[in-house]
Coordinates of C-alpha atoms and ligand atoms in Angstrom, one line a residue:
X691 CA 243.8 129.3 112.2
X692 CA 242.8 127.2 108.9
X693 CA 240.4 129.1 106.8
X694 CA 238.3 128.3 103.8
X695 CA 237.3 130.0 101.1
X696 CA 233.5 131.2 100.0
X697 CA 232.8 132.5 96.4
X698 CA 229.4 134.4 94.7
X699 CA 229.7 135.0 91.0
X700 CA 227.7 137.7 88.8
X701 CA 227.9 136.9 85.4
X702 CA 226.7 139.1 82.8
X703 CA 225.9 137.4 79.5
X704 CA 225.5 139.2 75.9
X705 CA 222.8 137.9 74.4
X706 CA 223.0 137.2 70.7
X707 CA 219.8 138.9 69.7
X708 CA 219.9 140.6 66.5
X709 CA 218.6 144.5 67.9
X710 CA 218.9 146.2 71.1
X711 CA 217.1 146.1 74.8
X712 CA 214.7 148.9 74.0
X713 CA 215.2 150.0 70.3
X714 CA 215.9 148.6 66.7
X715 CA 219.4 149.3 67.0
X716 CA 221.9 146.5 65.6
X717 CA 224.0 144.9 67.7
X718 CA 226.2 143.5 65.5
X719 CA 230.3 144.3 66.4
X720 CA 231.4 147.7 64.9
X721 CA 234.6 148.5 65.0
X722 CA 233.5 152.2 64.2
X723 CA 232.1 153.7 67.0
X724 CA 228.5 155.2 67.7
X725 CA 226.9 153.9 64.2
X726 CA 224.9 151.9 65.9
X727 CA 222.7 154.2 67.6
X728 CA 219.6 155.8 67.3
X729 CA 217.8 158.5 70.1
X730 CA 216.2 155.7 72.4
X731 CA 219.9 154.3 73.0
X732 CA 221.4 157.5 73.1
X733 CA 219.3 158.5 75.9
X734 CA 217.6 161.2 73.8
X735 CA 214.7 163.3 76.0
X736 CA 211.1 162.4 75.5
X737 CA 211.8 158.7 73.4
X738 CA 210.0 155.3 74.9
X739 CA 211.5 152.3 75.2
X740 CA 209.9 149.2 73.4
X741 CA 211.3 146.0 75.1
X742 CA 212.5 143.3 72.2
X743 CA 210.3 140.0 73.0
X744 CA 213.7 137.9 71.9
X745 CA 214.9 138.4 75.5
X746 CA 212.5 137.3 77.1
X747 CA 212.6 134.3 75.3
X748 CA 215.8 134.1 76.0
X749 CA 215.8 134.6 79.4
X750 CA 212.6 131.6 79.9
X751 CA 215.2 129.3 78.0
X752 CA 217.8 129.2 80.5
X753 CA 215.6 129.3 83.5
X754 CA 214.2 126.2 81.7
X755 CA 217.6 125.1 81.8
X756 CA 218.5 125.7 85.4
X757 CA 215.0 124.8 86.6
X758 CA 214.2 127.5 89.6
X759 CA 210.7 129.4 89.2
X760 CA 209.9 132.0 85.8
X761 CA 208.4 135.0 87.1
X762 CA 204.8 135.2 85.1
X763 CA 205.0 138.6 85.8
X764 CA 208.1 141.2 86.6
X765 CA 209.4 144.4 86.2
X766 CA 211.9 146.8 85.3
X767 CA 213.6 149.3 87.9
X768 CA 215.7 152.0 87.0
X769 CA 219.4 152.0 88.2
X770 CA 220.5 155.1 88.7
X771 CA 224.1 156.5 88.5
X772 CA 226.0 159.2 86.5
X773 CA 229.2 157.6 84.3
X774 CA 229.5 159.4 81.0
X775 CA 229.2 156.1 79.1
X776 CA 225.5 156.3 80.3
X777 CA 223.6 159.0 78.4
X778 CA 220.8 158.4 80.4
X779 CA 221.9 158.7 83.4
X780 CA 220.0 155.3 84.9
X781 CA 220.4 151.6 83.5
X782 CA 217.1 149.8 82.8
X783 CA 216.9 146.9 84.7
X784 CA 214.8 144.2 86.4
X785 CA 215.2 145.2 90.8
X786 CA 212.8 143.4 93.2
X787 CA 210.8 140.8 90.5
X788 CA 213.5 139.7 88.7
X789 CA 212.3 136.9 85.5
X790 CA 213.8 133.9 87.5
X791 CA 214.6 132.6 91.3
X792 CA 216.5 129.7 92.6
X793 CA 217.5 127.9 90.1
X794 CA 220.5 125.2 90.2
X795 CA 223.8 125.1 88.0
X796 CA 225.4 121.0 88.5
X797 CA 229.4 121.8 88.4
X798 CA 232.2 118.3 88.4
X799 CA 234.2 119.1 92.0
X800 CA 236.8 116.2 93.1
X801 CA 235.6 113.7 91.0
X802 CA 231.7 114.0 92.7
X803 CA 229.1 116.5 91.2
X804 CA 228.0 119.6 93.3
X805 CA 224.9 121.7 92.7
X806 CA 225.2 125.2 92.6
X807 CA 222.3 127.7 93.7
X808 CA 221.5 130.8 92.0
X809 CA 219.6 133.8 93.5
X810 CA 218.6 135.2 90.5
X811 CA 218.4 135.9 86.6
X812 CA 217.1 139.6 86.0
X813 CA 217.6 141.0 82.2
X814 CA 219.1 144.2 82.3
X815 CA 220.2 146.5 78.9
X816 CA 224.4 147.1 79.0
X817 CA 226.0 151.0 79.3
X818 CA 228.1 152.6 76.4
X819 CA 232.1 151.4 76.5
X820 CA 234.9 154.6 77.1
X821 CA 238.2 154.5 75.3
X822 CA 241.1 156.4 77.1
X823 CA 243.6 157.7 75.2
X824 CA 247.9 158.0 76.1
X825 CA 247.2 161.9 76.1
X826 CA 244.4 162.3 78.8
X827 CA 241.3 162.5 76.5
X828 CA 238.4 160.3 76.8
X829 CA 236.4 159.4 73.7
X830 CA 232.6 157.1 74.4
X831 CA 231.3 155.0 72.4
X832 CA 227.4 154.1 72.1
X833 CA 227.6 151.1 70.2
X834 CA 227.1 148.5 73.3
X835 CA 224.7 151.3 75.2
X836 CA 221.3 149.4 75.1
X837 CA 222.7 145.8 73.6
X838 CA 220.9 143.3 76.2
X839 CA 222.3 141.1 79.0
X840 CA 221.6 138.5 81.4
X841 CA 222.7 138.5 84.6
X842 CA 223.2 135.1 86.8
X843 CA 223.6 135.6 90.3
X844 CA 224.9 132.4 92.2
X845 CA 224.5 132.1 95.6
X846 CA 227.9 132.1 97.6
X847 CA 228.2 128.4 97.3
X848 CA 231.4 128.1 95.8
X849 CA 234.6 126.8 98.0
X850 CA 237.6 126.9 95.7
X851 CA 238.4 128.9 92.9
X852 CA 238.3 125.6 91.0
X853 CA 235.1 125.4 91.7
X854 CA 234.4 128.8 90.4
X855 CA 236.0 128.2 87.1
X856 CA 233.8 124.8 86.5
X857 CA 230.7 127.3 87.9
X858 CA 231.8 129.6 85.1
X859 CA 232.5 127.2 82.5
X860 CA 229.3 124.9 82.8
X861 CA 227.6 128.0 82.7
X862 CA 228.8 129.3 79.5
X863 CA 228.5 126.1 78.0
X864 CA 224.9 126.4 78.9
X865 CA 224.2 129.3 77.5
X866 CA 226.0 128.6 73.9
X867 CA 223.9 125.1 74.1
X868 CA 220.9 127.3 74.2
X869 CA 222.7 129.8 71.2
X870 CA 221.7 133.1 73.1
X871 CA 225.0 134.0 73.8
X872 CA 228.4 133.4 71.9
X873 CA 230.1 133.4 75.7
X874 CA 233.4 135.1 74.4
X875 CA 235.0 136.0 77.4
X876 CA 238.0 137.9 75.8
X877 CA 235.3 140.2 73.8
X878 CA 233.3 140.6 76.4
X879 CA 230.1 139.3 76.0
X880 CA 230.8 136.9 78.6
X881 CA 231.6 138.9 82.4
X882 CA 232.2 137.6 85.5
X883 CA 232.4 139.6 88.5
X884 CA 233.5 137.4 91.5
X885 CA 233.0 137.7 95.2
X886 CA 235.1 136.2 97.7
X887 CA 235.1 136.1 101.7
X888 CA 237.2 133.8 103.9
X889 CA 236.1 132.5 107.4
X890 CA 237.7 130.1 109.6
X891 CA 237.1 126.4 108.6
X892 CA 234.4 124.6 109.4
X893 CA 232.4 127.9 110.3
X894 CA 228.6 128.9 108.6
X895 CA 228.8 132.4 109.1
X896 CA 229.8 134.7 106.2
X897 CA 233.0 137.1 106.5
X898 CA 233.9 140.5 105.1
X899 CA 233.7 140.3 100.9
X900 CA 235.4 142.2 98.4
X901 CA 234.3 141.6 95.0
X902 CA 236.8 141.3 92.3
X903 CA 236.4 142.6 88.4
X904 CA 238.6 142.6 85.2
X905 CA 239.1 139.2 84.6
X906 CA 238.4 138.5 81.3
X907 CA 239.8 134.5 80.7
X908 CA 239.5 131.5 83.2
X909 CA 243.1 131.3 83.9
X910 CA 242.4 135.3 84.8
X911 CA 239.7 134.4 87.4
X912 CA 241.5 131.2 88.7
X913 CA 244.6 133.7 89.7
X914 CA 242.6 136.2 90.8
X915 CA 241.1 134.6 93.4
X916 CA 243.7 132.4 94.3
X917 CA 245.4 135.8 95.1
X918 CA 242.8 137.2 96.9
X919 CA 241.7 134.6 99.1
X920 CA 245.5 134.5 100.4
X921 CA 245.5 138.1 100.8
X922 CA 242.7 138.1 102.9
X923 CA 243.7 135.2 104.9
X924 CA 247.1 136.9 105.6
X925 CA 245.3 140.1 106.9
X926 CA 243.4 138.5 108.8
X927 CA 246.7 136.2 110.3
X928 CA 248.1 140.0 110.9
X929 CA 245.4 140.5 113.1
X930 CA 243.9 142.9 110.5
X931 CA 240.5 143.4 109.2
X932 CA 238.7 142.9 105.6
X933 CA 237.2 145.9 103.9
X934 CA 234.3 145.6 101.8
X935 CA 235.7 147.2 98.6
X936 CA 235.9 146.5 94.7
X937 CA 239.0 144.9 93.7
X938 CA 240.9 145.3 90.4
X939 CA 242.4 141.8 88.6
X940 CA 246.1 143.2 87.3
X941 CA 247.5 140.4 85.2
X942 CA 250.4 142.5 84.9
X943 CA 251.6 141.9 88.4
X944 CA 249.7 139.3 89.1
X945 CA 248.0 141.1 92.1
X946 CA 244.2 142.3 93.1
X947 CA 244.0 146.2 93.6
X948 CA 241.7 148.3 95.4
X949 CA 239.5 150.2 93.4
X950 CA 236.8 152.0 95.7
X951 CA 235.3 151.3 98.9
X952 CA 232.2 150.5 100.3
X953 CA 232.1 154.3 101.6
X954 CA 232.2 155.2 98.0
X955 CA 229.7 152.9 96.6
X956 CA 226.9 153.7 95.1
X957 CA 222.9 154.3 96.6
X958 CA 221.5 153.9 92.8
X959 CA 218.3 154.8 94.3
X960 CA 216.3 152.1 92.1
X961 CA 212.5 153.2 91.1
X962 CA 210.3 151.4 88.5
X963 CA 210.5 152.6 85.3
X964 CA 207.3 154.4 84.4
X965 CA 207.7 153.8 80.6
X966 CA 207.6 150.1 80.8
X967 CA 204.4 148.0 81.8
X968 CA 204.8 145.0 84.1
X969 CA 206.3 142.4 82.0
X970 CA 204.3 139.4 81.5
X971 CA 205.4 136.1 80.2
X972 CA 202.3 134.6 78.5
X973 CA 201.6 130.7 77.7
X974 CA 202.8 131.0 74.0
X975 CA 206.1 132.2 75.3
X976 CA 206.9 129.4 77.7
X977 CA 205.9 127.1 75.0
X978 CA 207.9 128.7 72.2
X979 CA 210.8 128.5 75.0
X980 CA 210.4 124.9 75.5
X981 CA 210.4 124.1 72.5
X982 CA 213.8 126.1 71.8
X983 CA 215.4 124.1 74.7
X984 CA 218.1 121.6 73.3
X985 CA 219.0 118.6 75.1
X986 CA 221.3 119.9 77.6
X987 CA 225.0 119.2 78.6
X988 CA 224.5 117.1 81.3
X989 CA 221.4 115.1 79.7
X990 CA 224.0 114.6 76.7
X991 CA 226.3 113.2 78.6
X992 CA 224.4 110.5 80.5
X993 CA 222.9 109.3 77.0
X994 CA 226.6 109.0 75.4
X995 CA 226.9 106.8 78.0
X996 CA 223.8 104.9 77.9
X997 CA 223.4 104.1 74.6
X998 CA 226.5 104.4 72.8
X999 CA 228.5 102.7 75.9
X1000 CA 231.2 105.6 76.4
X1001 CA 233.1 105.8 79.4
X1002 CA 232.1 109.3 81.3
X1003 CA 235.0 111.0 80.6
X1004 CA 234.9 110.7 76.6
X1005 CA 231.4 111.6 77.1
X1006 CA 232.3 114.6 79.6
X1007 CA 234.9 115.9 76.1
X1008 CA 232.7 115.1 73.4
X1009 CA 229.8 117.3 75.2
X1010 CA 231.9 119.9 76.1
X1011 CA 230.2 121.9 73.0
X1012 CA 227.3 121.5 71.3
X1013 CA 228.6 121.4 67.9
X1014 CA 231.4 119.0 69.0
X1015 CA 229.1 116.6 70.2
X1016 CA 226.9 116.8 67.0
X1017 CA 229.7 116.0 65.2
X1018 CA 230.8 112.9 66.8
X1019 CA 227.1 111.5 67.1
X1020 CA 226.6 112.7 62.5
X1021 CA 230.0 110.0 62.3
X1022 CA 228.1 107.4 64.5
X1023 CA 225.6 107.5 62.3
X1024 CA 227.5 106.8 59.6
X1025 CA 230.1 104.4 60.9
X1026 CA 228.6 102.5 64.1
X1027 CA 231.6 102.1 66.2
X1028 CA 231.2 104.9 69.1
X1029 CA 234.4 104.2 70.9
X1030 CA 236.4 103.9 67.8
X1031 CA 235.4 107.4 66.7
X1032 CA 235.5 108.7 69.9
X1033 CA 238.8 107.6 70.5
X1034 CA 239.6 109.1 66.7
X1035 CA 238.1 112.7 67.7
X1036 CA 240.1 113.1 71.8
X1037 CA 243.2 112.0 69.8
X1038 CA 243.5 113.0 66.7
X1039 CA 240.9 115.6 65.8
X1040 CA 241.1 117.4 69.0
X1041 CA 244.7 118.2 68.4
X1042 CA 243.6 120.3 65.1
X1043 CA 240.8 122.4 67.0
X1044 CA 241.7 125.4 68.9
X1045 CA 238.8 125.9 70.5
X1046 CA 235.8 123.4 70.2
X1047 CA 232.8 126.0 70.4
X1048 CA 234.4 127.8 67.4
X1049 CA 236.7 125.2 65.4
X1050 CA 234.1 122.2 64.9
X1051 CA 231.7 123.7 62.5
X1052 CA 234.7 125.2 60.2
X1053 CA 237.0 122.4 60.3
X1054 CA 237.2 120.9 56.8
X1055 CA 237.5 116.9 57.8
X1056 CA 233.5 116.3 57.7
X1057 CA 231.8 113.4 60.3
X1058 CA 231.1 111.1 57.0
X1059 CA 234.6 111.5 55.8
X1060 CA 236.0 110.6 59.2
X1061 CA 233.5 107.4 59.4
X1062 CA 235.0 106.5 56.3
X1063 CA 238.5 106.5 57.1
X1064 CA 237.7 104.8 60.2
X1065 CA 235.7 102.3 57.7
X1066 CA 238.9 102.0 55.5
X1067 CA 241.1 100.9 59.2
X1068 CA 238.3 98.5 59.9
X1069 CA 238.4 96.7 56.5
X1070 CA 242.2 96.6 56.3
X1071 CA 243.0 98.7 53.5
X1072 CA 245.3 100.8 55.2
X1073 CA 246.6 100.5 58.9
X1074 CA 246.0 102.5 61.7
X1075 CA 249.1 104.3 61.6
X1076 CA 248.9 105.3 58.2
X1077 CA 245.5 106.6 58.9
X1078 CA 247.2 109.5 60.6
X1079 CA 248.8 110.3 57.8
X1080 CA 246.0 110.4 55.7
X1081 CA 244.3 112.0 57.9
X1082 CA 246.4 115.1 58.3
X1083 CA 246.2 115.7 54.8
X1084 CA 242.4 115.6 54.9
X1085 CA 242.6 118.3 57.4
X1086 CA 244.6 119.9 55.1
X1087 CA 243.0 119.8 51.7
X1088 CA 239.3 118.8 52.7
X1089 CA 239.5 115.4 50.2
X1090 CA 238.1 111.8 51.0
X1091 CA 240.3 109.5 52.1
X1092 CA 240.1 107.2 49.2
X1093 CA 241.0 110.1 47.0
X1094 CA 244.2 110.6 49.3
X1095 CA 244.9 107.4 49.7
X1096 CA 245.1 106.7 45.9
X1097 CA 246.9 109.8 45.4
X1098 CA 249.6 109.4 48.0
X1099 CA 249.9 105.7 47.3
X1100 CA 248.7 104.7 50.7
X1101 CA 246.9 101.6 50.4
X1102 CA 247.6 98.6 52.5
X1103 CA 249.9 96.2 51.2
X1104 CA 247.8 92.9 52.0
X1105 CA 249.3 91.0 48.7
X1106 CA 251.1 87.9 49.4
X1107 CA 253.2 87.5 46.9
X1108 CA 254.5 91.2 47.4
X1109 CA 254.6 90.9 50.8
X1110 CA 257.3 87.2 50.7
X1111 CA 259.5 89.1 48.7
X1112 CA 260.0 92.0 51.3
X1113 CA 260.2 89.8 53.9
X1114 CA 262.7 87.3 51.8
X1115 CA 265.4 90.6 51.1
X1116 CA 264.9 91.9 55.2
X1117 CA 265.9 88.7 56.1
X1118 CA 269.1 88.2 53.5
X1119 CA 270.0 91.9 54.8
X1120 CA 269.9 90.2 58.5
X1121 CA 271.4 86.6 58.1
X1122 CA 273.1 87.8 61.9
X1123 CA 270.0 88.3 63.2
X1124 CA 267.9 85.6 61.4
X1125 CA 270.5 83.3 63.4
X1126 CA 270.0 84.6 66.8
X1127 CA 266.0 84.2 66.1
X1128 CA 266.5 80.4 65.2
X1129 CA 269.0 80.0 68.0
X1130 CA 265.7 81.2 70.3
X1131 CA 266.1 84.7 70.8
X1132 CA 262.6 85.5 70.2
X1133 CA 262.9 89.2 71.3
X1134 CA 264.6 89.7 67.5
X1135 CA 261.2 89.4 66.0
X1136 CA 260.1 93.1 67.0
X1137 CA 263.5 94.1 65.4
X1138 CA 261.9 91.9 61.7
X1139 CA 258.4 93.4 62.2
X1140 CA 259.9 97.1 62.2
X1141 CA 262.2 95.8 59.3
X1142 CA 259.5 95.2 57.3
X1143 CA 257.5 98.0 58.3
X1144 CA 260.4 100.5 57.4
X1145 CA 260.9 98.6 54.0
X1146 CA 257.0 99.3 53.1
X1147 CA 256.5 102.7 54.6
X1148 CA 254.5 101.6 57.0
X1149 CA 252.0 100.0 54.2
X1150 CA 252.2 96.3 55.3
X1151 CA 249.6 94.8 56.3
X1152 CA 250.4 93.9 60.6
X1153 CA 248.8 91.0 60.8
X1154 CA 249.9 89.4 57.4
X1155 CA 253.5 90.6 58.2
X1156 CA 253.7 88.9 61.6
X1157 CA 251.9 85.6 59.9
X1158 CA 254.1 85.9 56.8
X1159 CA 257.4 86.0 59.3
X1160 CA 256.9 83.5 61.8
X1161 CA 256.5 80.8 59.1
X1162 CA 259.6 82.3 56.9
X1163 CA 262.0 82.9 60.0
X1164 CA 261.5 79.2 60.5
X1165 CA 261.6 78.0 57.3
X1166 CA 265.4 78.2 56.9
X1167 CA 265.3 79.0 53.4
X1168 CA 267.4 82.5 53.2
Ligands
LIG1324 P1 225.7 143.1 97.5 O1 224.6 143.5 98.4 O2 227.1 143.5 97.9 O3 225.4 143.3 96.1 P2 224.7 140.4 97.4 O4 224.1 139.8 98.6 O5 223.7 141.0 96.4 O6 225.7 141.5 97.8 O7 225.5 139.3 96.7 C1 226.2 139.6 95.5 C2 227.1 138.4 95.2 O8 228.0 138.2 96.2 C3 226.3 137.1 95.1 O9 226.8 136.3 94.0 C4 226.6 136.4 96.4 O10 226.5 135.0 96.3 C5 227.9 136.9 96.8 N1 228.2 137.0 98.2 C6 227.4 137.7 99.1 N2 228.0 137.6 100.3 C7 229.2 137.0 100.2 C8 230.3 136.6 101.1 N3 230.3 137.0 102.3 N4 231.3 136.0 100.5 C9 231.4 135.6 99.2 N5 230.4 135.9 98.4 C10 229.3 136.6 98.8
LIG1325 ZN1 219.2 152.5 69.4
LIG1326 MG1 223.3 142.8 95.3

């Protein structure tokens, strides 16, 4: 039997707010443990939590962003379970009224667009982080007890894991569009748990899940999955049966293993919390979240293409991050030739930048300073080619190009005179192949050009170089 794939996702975002969930608690990144901690986050008896208004601004942004309904009014639920890196023994959390419903995320699948539905969006505050030691020993740390998340709950609308990983990534670009989350995957403050079920192709019902954790990369997810859904598809060719159970990622051996069972699983016995009032999101709220919406990926990428002309897929690269795409539209600004910068930042800047959500705002070559250089191809004074090589040393020392080009003696050798004379010595070096020219081998003229070109350090001016040797290669005069 052929089967197909179906995929949920559960993705818990940081968000970059500058205190805790339910206290005034940084929650900056501390590489000591439990300093950043106070009795409300340490579960202390008696304390109150205060919930921080930033996340609920937060949260109204990216519903804005993938439309669905805001709850005007909701709630929080306590979770409860015992782990020791909860001190409380219950997670705060939204339950039944979460802040958002059925909203969309637009993912690129097979060259056609797909809309994704999500269930949900509910805020919920993130446990405490253990640290097992080689000798047995457990130590906790409090730090991330209490720092706040989102959580986006897709629908299981997903076929391939491909399609998971553009899910994952649209998402996360998304979310660092809007700033309120830095959607490091590696550190954690970007999670994705991932659900996956097979069922004979062509089918609507939904088989057996087992939901898959500990992936923290894209290429980590892609695997996992890819795994999974062929173990599960083999099972099920052996005439064996799926069991609803949490799966472990191990990168090590490439493999998905169990972890615990539905038998095991948790009742977390949700109640409201009694400490919290129903949360209310008020008209100043919505309108301060509006009004913190940016123009959005997708939105970005139609106008690149509507006004400055781009083809979709330079658009699609440039938009990939927020600050990338600010970048490229400060050069247009100052050099008004969209393709020819865009074409400058897929091939030549891109190769410099590691990542392009972290490496744009850093990288020393500034948008003017690229529109000049591109300025200084267009007006001839040096050649395309050697504006790599100016370039590179922009990247490395910061400096204008005009500065570099005068230091490194760069400029564009467009003088006549100069250029006769280079030509005139080429051509007594290659009397042989001067001949074969005149006698009609034309292909010879490439082999002059390059001459020339070598002879100059790449310098001459192209155009004056080929003008210069068609009239001297006939001329007869070497
Ligand atoms: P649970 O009750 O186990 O928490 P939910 O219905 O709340 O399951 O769904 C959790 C996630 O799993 C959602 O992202 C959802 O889309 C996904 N999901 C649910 N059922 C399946 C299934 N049969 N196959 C794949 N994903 C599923
Ligand atoms: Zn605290
Ligand atoms: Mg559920």
């Amino acid at each position: 039997m052929e089967y197909e794939a179906v995929i949920g996702l559960e993705v818990h975002a940081q968000l970059k707010t500058a205190t805790k969930t339910f206290c005034g608690c940084s929650t900056v990144f501390a590489l000591q443990p439990n300093i950043n901690v106070c009795p409300v986050c340490l579960g202390m008896p008696g304390v109150l939590p205060v919930l921080n208004r930033k996340i609920v601004l937060y949260a109204c942004m990216l519903s804005m962003a993938v439309g669905g309904s805001i709850s005007r009014r909701s709630g929080f639920a306590r979770k409860n379970y015992f782990y020791p890196d909860l001190p409380k023994g219950y997670q705060i959390s939204q339950y039944d009224l979460p802040i958002n419903k059925n909203g969309i995320i637009r993912i690129p699948s097979d060259g056609k667009t797909r809309d994704i539905r999500l269930n949900r969006i509910h805020i919920e505050e993130d446990a405490g982080k253990l640290m097992h030691n080689h000798d047995g020993t457990s130590f906790v740390d409090f730090n991330r007890s209490g720092i706040p998340l989102l959580e986006i709950v897709s629908e299981p609308d997903m076929a391939t894991p491909d399609e998971a990983v553009a899910y994952l990534k649209k998402l996360r670009t998304i979310l660092l569009y809007l700033g309120i989350c830095d959607g490091n995957m590696e550190e954690g403050s970007l999670r994705c748990d991932a659900n996956v079920s097979v069922r004979p192709r062509g089918t609507d019902g939904l088989g057996v899940k087992t939901e898959l954790k500990n992936m923290n990369s894209f290429r980590f997810i892609h695997k996992a999955l890819e795994y999974e859904i062929q173990r599960q598809i083999d099972v099920l060719g052996d005439g064996g049966t799926i069991v609803q159970e949490t799966r472990l990622w191990d990168e090590a051996e490439g493999v998905t293993k169990s972890m615990r069972s539905k038998e095991e699983a948790h009742d977390y016995r949700y109640f409201p919390e009694p400490d919290l009032l129903t949360l209310e999101v008020d008209d100043a709220l919505l309108a301060e979240a509006r009004s913190s919406v940016p123009e959005l990926p997708d939105a970005r990428t139609g106008r690149f293409v509507g006004s400055y002309g781009l083809p979709p897929y330079d658009a699609e690269v440039l938009t990939a991050s927020r600050d990338l795409a600010d970048y490229f539209e400060a050069a247009v600004n100052a050099f008004n030739k969209p393709k020819q910068i865009s074409n400058w930042i897929m091939s030549e800047m891109l190769r410099f930048i590691k990542d392009i959500d972290t490496g744009v705002k850093p990288f020393r070559v500034t948008p003017a300073q690229t529109a000049k250089l591109l300025g200084l191809v267009e007006n001839g004074t040096i050649s395309g080619k050697i504006a790599k090589t100016v370039y590179e040393n922009m990247v490395e020392t910061g400096k204008d190009p005009e500065v570099l080009i005068k230091d490194l003696g760069l400029e564009q050798i467009s003088d006549d005179t100069a250029l006769r004379q280079i030509i005139q010595s080429v051509m007594g070096n290659n009397s042989k192949e001067v001949e074969q020219y005149r006698a009609g081998k034309e292909k010879v003229f490439g082999f002059f050009v390059g001459q020339v070109m070598k002879a100059t350090g790449g310098k001459a001016n192209p155009g004056l170089v080929n003008d210069l040797l068609k009239k001297m290669l006939k001329e007869g005069n070497v």
